[in-house]
Coordinates of C-alpha atoms and ligand atoms in Angstrom, one line a residue:
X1 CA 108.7 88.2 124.4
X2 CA 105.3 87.4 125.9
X3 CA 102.9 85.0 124.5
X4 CA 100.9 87.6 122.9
X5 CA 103.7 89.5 120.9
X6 CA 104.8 85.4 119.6
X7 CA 101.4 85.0 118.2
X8 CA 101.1 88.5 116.7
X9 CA 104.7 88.1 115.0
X10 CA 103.8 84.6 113.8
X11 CA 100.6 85.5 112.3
X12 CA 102.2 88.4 110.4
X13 CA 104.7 86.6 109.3
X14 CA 102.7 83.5 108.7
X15 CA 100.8 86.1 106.3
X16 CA 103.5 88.3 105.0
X17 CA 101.1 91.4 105.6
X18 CA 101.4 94.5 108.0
X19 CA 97.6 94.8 106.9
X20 CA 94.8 94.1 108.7
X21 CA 94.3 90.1 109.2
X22 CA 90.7 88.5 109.4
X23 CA 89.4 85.4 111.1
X24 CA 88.8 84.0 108.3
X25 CA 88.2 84.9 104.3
X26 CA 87.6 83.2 101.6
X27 CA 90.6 82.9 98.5
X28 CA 89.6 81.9 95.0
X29 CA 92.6 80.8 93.4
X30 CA 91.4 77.9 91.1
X31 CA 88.7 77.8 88.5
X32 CA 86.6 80.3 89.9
X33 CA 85.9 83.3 87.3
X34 CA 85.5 80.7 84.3
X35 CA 82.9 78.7 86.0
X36 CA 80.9 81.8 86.9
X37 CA 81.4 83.2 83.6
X38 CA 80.3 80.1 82.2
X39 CA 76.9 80.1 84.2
X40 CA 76.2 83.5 83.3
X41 CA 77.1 82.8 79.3
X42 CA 74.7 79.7 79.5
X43 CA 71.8 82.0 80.9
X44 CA 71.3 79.3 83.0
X45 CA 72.2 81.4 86.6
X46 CA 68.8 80.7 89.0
X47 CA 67.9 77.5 90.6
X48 CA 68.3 75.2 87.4
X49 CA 71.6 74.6 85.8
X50 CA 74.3 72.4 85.2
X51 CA 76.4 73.5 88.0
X52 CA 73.8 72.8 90.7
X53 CA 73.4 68.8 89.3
X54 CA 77.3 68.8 89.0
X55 CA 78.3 70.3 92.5
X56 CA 75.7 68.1 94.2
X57 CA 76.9 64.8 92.7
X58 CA 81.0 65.9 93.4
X59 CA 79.8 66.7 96.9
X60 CA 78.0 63.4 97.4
X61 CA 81.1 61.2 96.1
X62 CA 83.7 63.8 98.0
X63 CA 81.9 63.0 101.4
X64 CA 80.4 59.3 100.7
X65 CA 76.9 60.1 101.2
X66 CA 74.5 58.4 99.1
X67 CA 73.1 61.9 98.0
X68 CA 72.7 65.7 98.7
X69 CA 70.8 68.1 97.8
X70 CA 71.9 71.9 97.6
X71 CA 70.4 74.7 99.4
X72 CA 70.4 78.8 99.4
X73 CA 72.1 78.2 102.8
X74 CA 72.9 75.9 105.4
X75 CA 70.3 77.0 107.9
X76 CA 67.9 76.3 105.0
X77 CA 69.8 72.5 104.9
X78 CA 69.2 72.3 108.3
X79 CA 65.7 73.3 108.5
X80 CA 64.4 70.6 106.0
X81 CA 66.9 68.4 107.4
X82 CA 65.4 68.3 110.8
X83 CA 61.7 68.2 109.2
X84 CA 62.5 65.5 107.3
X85 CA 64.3 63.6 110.6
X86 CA 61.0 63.7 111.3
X87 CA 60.6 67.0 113.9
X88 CA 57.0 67.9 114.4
X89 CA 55.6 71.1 115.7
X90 CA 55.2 70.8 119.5
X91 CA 58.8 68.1 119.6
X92 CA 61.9 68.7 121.6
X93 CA 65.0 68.3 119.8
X94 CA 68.6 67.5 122.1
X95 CA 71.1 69.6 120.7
X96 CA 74.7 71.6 122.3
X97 CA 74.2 75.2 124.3
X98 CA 77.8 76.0 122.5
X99 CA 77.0 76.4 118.8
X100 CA 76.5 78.9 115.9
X101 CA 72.8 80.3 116.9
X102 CA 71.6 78.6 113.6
X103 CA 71.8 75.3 114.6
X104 CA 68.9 75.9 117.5
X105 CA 67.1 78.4 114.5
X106 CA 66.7 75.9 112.6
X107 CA 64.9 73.6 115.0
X108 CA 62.8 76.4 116.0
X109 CA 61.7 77.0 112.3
X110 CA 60.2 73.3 112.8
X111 CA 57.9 74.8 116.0
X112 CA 60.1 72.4 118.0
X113 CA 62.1 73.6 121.4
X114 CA 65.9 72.6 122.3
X115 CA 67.1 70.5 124.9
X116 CA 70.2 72.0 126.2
X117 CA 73.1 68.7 127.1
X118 CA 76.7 69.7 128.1
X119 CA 79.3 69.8 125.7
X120 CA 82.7 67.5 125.8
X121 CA 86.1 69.4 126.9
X122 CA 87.9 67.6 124.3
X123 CA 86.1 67.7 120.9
X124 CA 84.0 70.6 121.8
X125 CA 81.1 68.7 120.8
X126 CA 77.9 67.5 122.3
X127 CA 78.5 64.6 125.2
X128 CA 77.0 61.5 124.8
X129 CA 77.6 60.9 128.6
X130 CA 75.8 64.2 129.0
X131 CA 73.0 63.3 127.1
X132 CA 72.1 59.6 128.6
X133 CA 72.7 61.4 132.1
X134 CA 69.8 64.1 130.9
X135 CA 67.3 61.0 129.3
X136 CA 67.8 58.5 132.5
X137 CA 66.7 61.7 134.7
X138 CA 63.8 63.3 132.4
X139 CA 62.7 60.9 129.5
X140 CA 61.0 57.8 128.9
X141 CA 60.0 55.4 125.9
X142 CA 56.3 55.3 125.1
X143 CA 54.5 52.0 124.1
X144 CA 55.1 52.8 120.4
X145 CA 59.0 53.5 120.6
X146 CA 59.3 57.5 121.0
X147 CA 61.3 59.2 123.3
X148 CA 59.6 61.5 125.5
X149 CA 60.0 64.4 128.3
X150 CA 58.6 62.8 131.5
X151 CA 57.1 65.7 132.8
X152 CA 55.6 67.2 129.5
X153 CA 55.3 63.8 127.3
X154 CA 56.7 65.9 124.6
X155 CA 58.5 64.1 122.0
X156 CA 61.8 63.8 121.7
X157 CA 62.4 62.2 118.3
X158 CA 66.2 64.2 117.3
X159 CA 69.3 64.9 118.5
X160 CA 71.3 67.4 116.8
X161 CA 75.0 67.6 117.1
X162 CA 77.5 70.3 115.8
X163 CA 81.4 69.6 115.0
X164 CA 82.8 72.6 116.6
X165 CA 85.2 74.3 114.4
X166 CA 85.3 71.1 112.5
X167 CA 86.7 69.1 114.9
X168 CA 84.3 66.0 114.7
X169 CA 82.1 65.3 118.1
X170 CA 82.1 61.7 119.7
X171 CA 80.3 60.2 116.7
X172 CA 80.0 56.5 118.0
X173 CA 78.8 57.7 121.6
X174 CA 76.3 60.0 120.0
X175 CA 74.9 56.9 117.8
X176 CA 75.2 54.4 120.8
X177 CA 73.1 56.7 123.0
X178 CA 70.8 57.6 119.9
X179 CA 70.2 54.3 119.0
X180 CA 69.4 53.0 123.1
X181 CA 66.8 55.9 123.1
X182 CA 64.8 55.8 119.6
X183 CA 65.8 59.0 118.5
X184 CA 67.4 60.3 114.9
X185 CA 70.8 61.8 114.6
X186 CA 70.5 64.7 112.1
X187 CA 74.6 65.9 111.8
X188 CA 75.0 69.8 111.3
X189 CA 78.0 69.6 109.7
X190 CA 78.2 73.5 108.3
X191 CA 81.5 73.6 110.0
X192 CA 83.1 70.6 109.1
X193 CA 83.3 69.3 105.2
X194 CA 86.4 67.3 105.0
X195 CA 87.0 66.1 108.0
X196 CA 86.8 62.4 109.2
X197 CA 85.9 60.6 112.2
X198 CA 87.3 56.8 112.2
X199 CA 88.2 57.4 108.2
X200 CA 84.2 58.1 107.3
X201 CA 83.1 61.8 106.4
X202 CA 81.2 63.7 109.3
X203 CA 77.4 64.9 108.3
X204 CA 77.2 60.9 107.1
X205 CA 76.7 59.5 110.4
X206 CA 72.9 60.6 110.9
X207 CA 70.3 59.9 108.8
X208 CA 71.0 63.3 107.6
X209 CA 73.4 66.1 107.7
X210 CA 73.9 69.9 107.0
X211 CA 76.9 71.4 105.2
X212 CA 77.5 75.2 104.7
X213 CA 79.1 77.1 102.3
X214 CA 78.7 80.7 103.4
X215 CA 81.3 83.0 102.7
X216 CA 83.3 82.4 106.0
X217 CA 83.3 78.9 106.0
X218 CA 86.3 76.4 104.4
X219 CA 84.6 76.6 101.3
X220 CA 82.3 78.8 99.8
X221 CA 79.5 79.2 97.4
X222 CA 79.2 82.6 98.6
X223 CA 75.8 81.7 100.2
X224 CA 74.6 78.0 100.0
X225 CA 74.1 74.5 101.8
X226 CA 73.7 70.9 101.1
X227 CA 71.7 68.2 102.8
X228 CA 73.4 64.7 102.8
X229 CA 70.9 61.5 102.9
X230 CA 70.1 58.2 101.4
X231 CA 68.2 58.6 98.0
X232 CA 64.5 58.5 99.4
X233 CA 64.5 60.9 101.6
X234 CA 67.4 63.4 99.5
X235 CA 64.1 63.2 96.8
X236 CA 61.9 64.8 99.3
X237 CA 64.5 67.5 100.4
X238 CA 64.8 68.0 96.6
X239 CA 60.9 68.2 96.3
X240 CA 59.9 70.5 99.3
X241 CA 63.4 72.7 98.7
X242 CA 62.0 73.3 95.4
X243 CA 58.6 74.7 96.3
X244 CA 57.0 71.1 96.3
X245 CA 56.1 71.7 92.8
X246 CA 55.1 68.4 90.6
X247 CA 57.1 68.1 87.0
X248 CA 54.5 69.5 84.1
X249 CA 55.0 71.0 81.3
X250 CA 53.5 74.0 81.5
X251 CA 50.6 73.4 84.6
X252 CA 51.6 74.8 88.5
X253 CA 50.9 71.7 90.5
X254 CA 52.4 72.0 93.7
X255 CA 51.1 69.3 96.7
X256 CA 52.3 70.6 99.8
X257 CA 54.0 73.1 101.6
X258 CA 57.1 74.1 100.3
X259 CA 60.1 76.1 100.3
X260 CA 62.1 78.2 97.9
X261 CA 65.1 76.6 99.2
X262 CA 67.4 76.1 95.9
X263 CA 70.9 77.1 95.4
X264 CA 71.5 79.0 92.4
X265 CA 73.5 78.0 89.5
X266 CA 75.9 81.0 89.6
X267 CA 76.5 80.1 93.3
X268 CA 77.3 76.6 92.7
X269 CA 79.2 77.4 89.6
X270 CA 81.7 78.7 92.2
X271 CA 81.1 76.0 94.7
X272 CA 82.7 73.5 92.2
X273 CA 85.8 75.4 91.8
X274 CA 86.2 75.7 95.7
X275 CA 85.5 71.9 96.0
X276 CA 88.8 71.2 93.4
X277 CA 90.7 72.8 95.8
X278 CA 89.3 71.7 99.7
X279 CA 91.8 68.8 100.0
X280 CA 94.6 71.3 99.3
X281 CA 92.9 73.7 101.7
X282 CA 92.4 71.3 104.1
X283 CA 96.8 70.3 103.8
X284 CA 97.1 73.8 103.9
X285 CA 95.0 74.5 107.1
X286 CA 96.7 71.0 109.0
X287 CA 100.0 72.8 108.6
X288 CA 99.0 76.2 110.0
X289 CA 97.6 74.2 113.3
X290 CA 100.8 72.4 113.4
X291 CA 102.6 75.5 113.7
X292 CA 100.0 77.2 116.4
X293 CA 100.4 73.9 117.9
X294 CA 104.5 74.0 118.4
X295 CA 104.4 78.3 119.0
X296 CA 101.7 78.0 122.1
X297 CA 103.5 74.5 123.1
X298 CA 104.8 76.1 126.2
X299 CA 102.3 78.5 126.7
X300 CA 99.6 79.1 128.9
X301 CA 97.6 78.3 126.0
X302 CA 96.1 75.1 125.4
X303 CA 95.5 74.7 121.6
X304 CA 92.9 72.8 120.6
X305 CA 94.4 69.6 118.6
X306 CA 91.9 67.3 116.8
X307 CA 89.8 64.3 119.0
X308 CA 91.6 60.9 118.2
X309 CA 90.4 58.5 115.5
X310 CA 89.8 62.0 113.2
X311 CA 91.3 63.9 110.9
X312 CA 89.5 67.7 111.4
X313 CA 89.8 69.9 108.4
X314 CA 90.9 72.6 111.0
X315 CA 88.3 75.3 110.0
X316 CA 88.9 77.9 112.5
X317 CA 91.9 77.1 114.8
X318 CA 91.5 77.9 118.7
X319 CA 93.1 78.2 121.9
X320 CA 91.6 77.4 125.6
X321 CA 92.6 80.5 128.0
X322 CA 93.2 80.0 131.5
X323 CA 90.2 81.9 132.8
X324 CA 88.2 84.8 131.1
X325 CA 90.9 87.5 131.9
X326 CA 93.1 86.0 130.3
X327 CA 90.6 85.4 127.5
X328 CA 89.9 89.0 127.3
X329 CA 93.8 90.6 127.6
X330 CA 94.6 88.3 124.3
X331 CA 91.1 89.4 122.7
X332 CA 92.5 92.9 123.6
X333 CA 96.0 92.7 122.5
X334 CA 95.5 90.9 119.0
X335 CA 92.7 93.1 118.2
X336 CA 94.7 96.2 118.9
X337 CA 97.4 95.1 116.6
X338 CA 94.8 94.5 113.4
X339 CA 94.8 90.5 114.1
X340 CA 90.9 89.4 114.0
X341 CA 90.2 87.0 117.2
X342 CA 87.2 86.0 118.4
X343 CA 85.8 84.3 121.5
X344 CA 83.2 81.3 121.2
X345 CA 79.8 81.8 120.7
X346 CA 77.6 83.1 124.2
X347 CA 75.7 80.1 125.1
X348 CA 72.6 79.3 123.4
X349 CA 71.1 79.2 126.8
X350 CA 71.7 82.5 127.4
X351 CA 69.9 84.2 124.4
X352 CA 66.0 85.4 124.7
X353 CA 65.5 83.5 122.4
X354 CA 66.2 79.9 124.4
X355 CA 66.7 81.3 127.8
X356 CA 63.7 79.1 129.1
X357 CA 65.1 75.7 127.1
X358 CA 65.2 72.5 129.1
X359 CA 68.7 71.5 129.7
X360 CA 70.9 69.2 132.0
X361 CA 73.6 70.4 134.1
X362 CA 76.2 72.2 131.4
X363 CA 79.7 72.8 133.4
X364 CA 81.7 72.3 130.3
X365 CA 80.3 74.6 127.9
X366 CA 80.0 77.3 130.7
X367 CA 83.5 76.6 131.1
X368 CA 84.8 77.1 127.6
X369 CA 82.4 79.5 126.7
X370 CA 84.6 81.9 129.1
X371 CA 87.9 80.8 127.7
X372 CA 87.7 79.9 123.8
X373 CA 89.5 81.9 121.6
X374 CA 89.7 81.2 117.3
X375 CA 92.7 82.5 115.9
X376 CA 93.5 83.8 112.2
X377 CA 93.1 80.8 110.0
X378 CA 92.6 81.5 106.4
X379 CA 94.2 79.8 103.4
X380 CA 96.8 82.2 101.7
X381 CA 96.0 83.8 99.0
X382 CA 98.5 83.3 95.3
X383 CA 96.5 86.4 93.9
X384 CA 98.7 88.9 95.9
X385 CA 102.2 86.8 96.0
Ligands
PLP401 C1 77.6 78.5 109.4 C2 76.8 77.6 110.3 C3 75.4 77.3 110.1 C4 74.6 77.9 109.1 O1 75.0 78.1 107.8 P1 74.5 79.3 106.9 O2 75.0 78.9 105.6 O3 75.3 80.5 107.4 O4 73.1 79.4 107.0 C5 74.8 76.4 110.9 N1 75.5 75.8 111.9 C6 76.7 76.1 112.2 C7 77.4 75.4 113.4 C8 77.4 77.0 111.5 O5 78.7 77.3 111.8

């Protein structure tokens, strides 16, 4: 049996369906229905409720962080993440060419421009190596302490890294490298809620981070974000999230620009019954990547495993092809027989968008952008057994 007929025979049977098998969709098997119900019955369903204070505070003591602060999505967490790290209009911000398009959006929202560094082989994430190679070559620090683009003097005050398919990056190079150049680590973590890097929750290792919990992602409010800070600054994400408008009783005093940025009570009604159930999604998805991991053992597939010193919450399990033909026969193949795959994102650094970004010398992300490949990897659903 080739490789691909293994993979489509094991993910059938791994799903018990001859239907039509996604990437990855969400289940709602817990609490669901009653906490929605409950929103609507309390009237309380828009940007004020209970369920908003509660999900917010069962996020912040899940992951460790000091505080959070829900948004209508995780771009949105993102964008006021980044402006509150402290991103100006004109900056440049160092981020990863292989990442969700939302990640460089959201830096763009804050009139700032990327800087492309090169991704690591291993954790998929941004390289720290990478990144001092690019600042010894093309930055400086300024008499007061910023980081800036030799050429242009533009400031470089962020660096934004992404944990590829929730795979944590190389946290403690990142902040090493971070800390030697002045600038702020802002985590987007959209991918990766639940999973650890030396025991401590990613998207706490910056002085913010970005969850998401769109309706593809391990859990979901069906649209929604979270920002995760220390107290002072989650009271200003609260503040200009909710249209930077001053507590009165009855007067509109708002005192800067703000945003209508809040998540909704109805969705986080359903966030908190997803969040009962993540560490149980997270067991479930560690033994599905076990059991890619012993099928494609001997294969010319190289499944990717988790970096050392982590636990990963396995969001979307992947394979590294041997070249893009390869790639493109097992797109072919498991598409053809209703199993949902999906290559990697096209490099950021290839969209009209960013196509003129600054960016070092990226041989790894051109490498796997060619040969990464997620497989099926959704929790099973109890509705339908
Ligand atoms: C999903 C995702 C986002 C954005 O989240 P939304 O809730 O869809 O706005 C940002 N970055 C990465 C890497 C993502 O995967």
């Amino acid at each position: 049996m080739t490789t691909h007929q293994k993979l489509i025979e094991f993910v059938r049977d791994y799903y018990q369906s001859t239907a039509f098998i996604p990437l990855h969709a969400p289940v709602f098997n817990g609490q669901e229905r009653d906490y929605v119900l409950e929103s609507i019955d309390s009237t309380f369903v828009s940007s004020v409720g209970a369920f908003v204070d509660r999900f917010e505070q069962e996020v912040a003591s899940y992951t460790g962080s000091p505080k959070t602060v829900a948004t209508v999505n995780g771009t949105a967490a993102l964008h006021i993440a980044l402006k509150l790290a402290g991103v100006e209009s004109g900056d440049l911000v160092i981020t990863q060419p292989l990442t969700f398009v939302a990640t460089c959006n959201a830096l763009a929202y804050c009139g700032a421009d990327p800087i492309f560094v090169d991704v690591n082989r291993h954790t998929l994430g941004l390289s720290p190596q990478a990144m001092q190679v690019w600042l010894e070559k093309y930055a400086f620090i300024d008499d007061q302490c910023i980081c800036r683009h030799r050429d242009s003097h533009r400031a470089i005050r962020v660096c934004l890294p992404m944990h590829t398919f929730g795979h944590p990056a190389d946290l403690d190079g990142i902040m090493q490298v971070c800390e030697k150049w002045s600038l702020t680590v802002v985590e987007d973590a959209a991918e990766s809620l639940g999973s650890l890097y030396k025991g401590k929750h990613t998207g706490t290792f910056g002085l913010l981070g970005a969850l998401s919990f769109n309706g593809n992602k391990i859990i979901t409010t069906g649209g929604g974000g979270m920002i995760l800070t220390h107290e002072a600054l989650a009271k200003r994400a609260k503040h200009i999230t909710t249209t930077a408008k001053q507590p009165h009783p009855y007067e509109f005093v708002h005192d800067e620009l703000g945003y209508n940025y809040r998540l909704p009570n109805l969705n986080a009604a359903l966030g908190c019954a997803q969040l009962e159930q993540l560490e149980a999604f997270i067991a479930e998805k560690r033994v599905l990547s076990q059991a890619y991991a012993e099928l494609l053992a001997n294969s010319s597939l190289q499944y990717v495993v988790e970096p050392e010193h982590c636990r990963s919450n396995y969001w979307l399990n992947a394979v590294i092809c041997e070249n893009q033909q390869q790639r493109d026969a097992l797109l072919k193949a498991t598409n053809d027989a209703g199993i949902m795959t999906r290559p990697i994102w096209q490099l950021m650094n290839h969209l009209p968008m960013y196509r003129h970004a600054l960016k070092g010398d990226i041989p790894n992300a051109e490498w796997l952008a060619q040969r990464v490949v997620n497989l099926p990897s959704s929790i099973k659903s109890q509705q339908h057994l």
